[in-house]
Amino acid sequence: MGLDDPVVLDLTGVADKVALMDRCAEALGLPDWFGRNWDALADCLTDLPRPVVLVVTGWRGYAEARPREWRTAQEVFATAADESPARLSVLLSLGESFGGSSEPPAARLG
């Protein structure tokens, strides 16, 4: 897994934590039991079934609308990447868009 086939987490239009959690669940193919809270996200990120390069796009609107939540999200992503560096890399896209697969990881394992 590398930049040739990243998982894209597009946050365009995300205005709150509920929407962020829904996008994370969809992009990463998180299990049905995913509790859609910070602790559950952290647990899922450190227990991914395979290595993932996660590219976060469209995040600026969310960061401006909910700066405290965005800081927490960054902390969760950073901690998970630090705890499992061989399983997770998180990159923030500074441009408008980024190519890659929006298909959940489970669908691509195939």
PDB file of C-alpha atoms in Angstrom:
ATOM      1  CA  MET A   1       0.000   0.000   0.000  1.00  0.00           C
ATOM      2  CA  GLY A   2       1.407   3.332  -0.953  1.00  0.00           C
ATOM      3  CA  LEU A   3       0.595   6.600  -2.592  1.00  0.00           C
ATOM      4  CA  ASP A   4      -0.290   4.694  -5.756  1.00  0.00           C
ATOM      5  CA  ASP A   5      -3.468   3.410  -4.086  1.00  0.00           C
ATOM      6  CA  PRO A   6      -4.397   5.636  -1.127  1.00  0.00           C
ATOM      7  CA  VAL A   7      -7.708   5.667   0.663  1.00  0.00           C
ATOM      8  CA  VAL A   8      -9.200   9.126   0.206  1.00  0.00           C
ATOM      9  CA  LEU A   9     -11.172  10.607   3.082  1.00  0.00           C
ATOM     10  CA  ASP A  10     -13.047  13.482   1.437  1.00  0.00           C
ATOM     11  CA  LEU A  11     -14.392  15.869   4.064  1.00  0.00           C
ATOM     12  CA  THR A  12     -15.951  18.290   1.598  1.00  0.00           C
ATOM     13  CA  GLY A  13     -19.265  19.432   3.063  1.00  0.00           C
ATOM     14  CA  VAL A  14     -18.627  17.894   6.488  1.00  0.00           C
ATOM     15  CA  ALA A  15     -19.958  20.294   9.105  1.00  0.00           C
ATOM     16  CA  ASP A  16     -19.913  18.269  12.324  1.00  0.00           C
ATOM     17  CA  LYS A  17     -18.513  15.247  14.128  1.00  0.00           C
ATOM     18  CA  VAL A  18     -21.400  12.986  13.087  1.00  0.00           C
ATOM     19  CA  ALA A  19     -20.673  13.610   9.404  1.00  0.00           C
ATOM     20  CA  LEU A  20     -16.927  13.176   9.979  1.00  0.00           C
ATOM     21  CA  MET A  21     -17.494   9.799  11.637  1.00  0.00           C
ATOM     22  CA  ASP A  22     -19.826   8.722   8.811  1.00  0.00           C
ATOM     23  CA  ARG A  23     -17.197   9.659   6.210  1.00  0.00           C
ATOM     24  CA  CYS A  24     -14.481   7.797   8.134  1.00  0.00           C
ATOM     25  CA  ALA A  25     -16.668   4.700   8.384  1.00  0.00           C
ATOM     26  CA  GLU A  26     -17.422   4.805   4.664  1.00  0.00           C
ATOM     27  CA  ALA A  27     -13.923   5.588   3.388  1.00  0.00           C
ATOM     28  CA  LEU A  28     -12.161   3.070   5.624  1.00  0.00           C
ATOM     29  CA  GLY A  29     -14.827   0.369   5.510  1.00  0.00           C
ATOM     30  CA  LEU A  30     -15.066   0.341   9.306  1.00  0.00           C
ATOM     31  CA  PRO A  31     -17.044  -2.477  10.947  1.00  0.00           C
ATOM     32  CA  ASP A  32     -20.732  -2.199  11.822  1.00  0.00           C
ATOM     33  CA  TRP A  33     -19.864  -2.028  15.518  1.00  0.00           C
ATOM     34  CA  PHE A  34     -17.904   1.222  14.993  1.00  0.00           C
ATOM     35  CA  GLY A  35     -19.285   3.495  17.720  1.00  0.00           C
ATOM     36  CA  ARG A  36     -18.803   6.791  15.846  1.00  0.00           C
ATOM     37  CA  ASN A  37     -16.928   8.507  18.661  1.00  0.00           C
ATOM     38  CA  TRP A  38     -13.285   9.522  19.089  1.00  0.00           C
ATOM     39  CA  ASP A  39     -12.263   6.463  21.127  1.00  0.00           C
ATOM     40  CA  ALA A  40     -13.916   4.076  18.675  1.00  0.00           C
ATOM     41  CA  LEU A  41     -12.241   5.822  15.744  1.00  0.00           C
ATOM     42  CA  ALA A  42      -8.866   5.568  17.476  1.00  0.00           C
ATOM     43  CA  ASP A  43      -9.419   1.852  18.127  1.00  0.00           C
ATOM     44  CA  CYS A  44     -10.416   1.171  14.523  1.00  0.00           C
ATOM     45  CA  LEU A  45      -7.485   3.145  13.109  1.00  0.00           C
ATOM     46  CA  THR A  46      -4.971   1.150  15.138  1.00  0.00           C
ATOM     47  CA  ASP A  47      -6.602  -2.142  14.168  1.00  0.00           C
ATOM     48  CA  LEU A  48      -6.930  -1.808  10.384  1.00  0.00           C
ATOM     49  CA  PRO A  49      -6.890  -5.144   8.514  1.00  0.00           C
ATOM     50  CA  ARG A  50      -4.070  -4.009   6.232  1.00  0.00           C
ATOM     51  CA  PRO A  51      -1.690  -1.052   5.820  1.00  0.00           C
ATOM     52  CA  VAL A  52      -3.450   2.125   4.734  1.00  0.00           C
ATOM     53  CA  VAL A  53      -2.271   5.445   3.365  1.00  0.00           C
ATOM     54  CA  LEU A  54      -5.125   7.807   4.215  1.00  0.00           C
ATOM     55  CA  VAL A  55      -5.267  11.080   2.306  1.00  0.00           C
ATOM     56  CA  VAL A  56      -7.617  13.609   3.885  1.00  0.00           C
ATOM     57  CA  THR A  57      -9.073  16.061   1.360  1.00  0.00           C
ATOM     58  CA  GLY A  58     -11.632  18.845   1.606  1.00  0.00           C
ATOM     59  CA  TRP A  59     -10.877  19.326   5.307  1.00  0.00           C
ATOM     60  CA  ARG A  60     -10.529  23.125   5.451  1.00  0.00           C
ATOM     61  CA  GLY A  61     -14.258  23.886   5.694  1.00  0.00           C
ATOM     62  CA  TYR A  62     -14.632  21.484   8.614  1.00  0.00           C
ATOM     63  CA  ALA A  63     -11.504  22.873  10.264  1.00  0.00           C
ATOM     64  CA  GLU A  64     -12.898  26.411  10.051  1.00  0.00           C
ATOM     65  CA  ALA A  65     -16.446  25.479  11.122  1.00  0.00           C
ATOM     66  CA  ARG A  66     -15.407  23.199  14.006  1.00  0.00           C
ATOM     67  CA  PRO A  67     -11.806  24.027  14.991  1.00  0.00           C
ATOM     68  CA  ARG A  68     -11.944  22.163  18.321  1.00  0.00           C
ATOM     69  CA  GLU A  69     -13.321  18.994  16.687  1.00  0.00           C
ATOM     70  CA  TRP A  70     -10.752  19.269  13.888  1.00  0.00           C
ATOM     71  CA  ARG A  71      -7.923  19.486  16.433  1.00  0.00           C
ATOM     72  CA  THR A  72      -9.287  16.376  18.146  1.00  0.00           C
ATOM     73  CA  ALA A  73      -9.543  14.562  14.801  1.00  0.00           C
ATOM     74  CA  GLN A  74      -5.929  15.464  14.019  1.00  0.00           C
ATOM     75  CA  GLU A  75      -4.829  14.174  17.412  1.00  0.00           C
ATOM     76  CA  VAL A  76      -6.689  10.881  16.858  1.00  0.00           C
ATOM     77  CA  PHE A  77      -5.160  10.442  13.389  1.00  0.00           C
ATOM     78  CA  ALA A  78      -1.663  11.373  14.610  1.00  0.00           C
ATOM     79  CA  THR A  79      -1.792   9.093  17.653  1.00  0.00           C
ATOM     80  CA  ALA A  80      -3.023   6.154  15.562  1.00  0.00           C
ATOM     81  CA  ALA A  81      -0.288   6.734  12.981  1.00  0.00           C
ATOM     82  CA  ASP A  82       2.343   6.958  15.739  1.00  0.00           C
ATOM     83  CA  GLU A  83       1.096   3.758  17.394  1.00  0.00           C
ATOM     84  CA  SER A  84       0.931   1.783  14.135  1.00  0.00           C
ATOM     85  CA  PRO A  85       3.370   3.418  11.709  1.00  0.00           C
ATOM     86  CA  ALA A  86       3.597   0.294   9.552  1.00  0.00           C
ATOM     87  CA  ARG A  87      -0.219   0.098   9.273  1.00  0.00           C
ATOM     88  CA  LEU A  88      -1.323   3.735   8.920  1.00  0.00           C
ATOM     89  CA  SER A  89      -0.042   6.903   7.309  1.00  0.00           C
ATOM     90  CA  VAL A  90      -2.229   9.996   7.273  1.00  0.00           C
ATOM     91  CA  LEU A  91      -1.627  12.795   4.796  1.00  0.00           C
ATOM     92  CA  LEU A  92      -3.492  16.097   4.548  1.00  0.00           C
ATOM     93  CA  SER A  93      -4.053  17.237   0.990  1.00  0.00           C
ATOM     94  CA  LEU A  94      -3.436  20.955   0.624  1.00  0.00           C
ATOM     95  CA  GLY A  95      -4.929  21.146  -2.858  1.00  0.00           C
ATOM     96  CA  GLU A  96      -8.488  20.998  -4.094  1.00  0.00           C
ATOM     97  CA  SER A  97      -8.521  17.285  -4.876  1.00  0.00           C
ATOM     98  CA  PHE A  98      -6.406  14.175  -4.891  1.00  0.00           C
ATOM     99  CA  GLY A  99      -6.718  11.098  -7.057  1.00  0.00           C
ATOM    100  CA  GLY A 100      -7.029   7.721  -5.465  1.00  0.00           C
ATOM    101  CA  SER A 101      -9.559   5.148  -4.529  1.00  0.00           C
ATOM    102  CA  SER A 102     -12.661   6.081  -2.578  1.00  0.00           C
ATOM    103  CA  GLU A 103     -13.556   2.392  -2.466  1.00  0.00           C
ATOM    104  CA  PRO A 104     -13.476   0.931   1.078  1.00  0.00           C
ATOM    105  CA  PRO A 105     -10.322  -1.085   1.861  1.00  0.00           C
ATOM    106  CA  ALA A 106     -12.313  -4.291   2.358  1.00  0.00           C
ATOM    107  CA  ALA A 107     -13.672  -4.032  -1.183  1.00  0.00           C
ATOM    108  CA  ARG A 108     -10.151  -3.716  -2.592  1.00  0.00           C
ATOM    109  CA  LEU A 109      -8.656  -6.648  -0.664  1.00  0.00           C
ATOM    110  CA  GLY A 110     -10.267  -8.989  -2.951  1.00  0.00           C
TER     111      GLY A 110
END
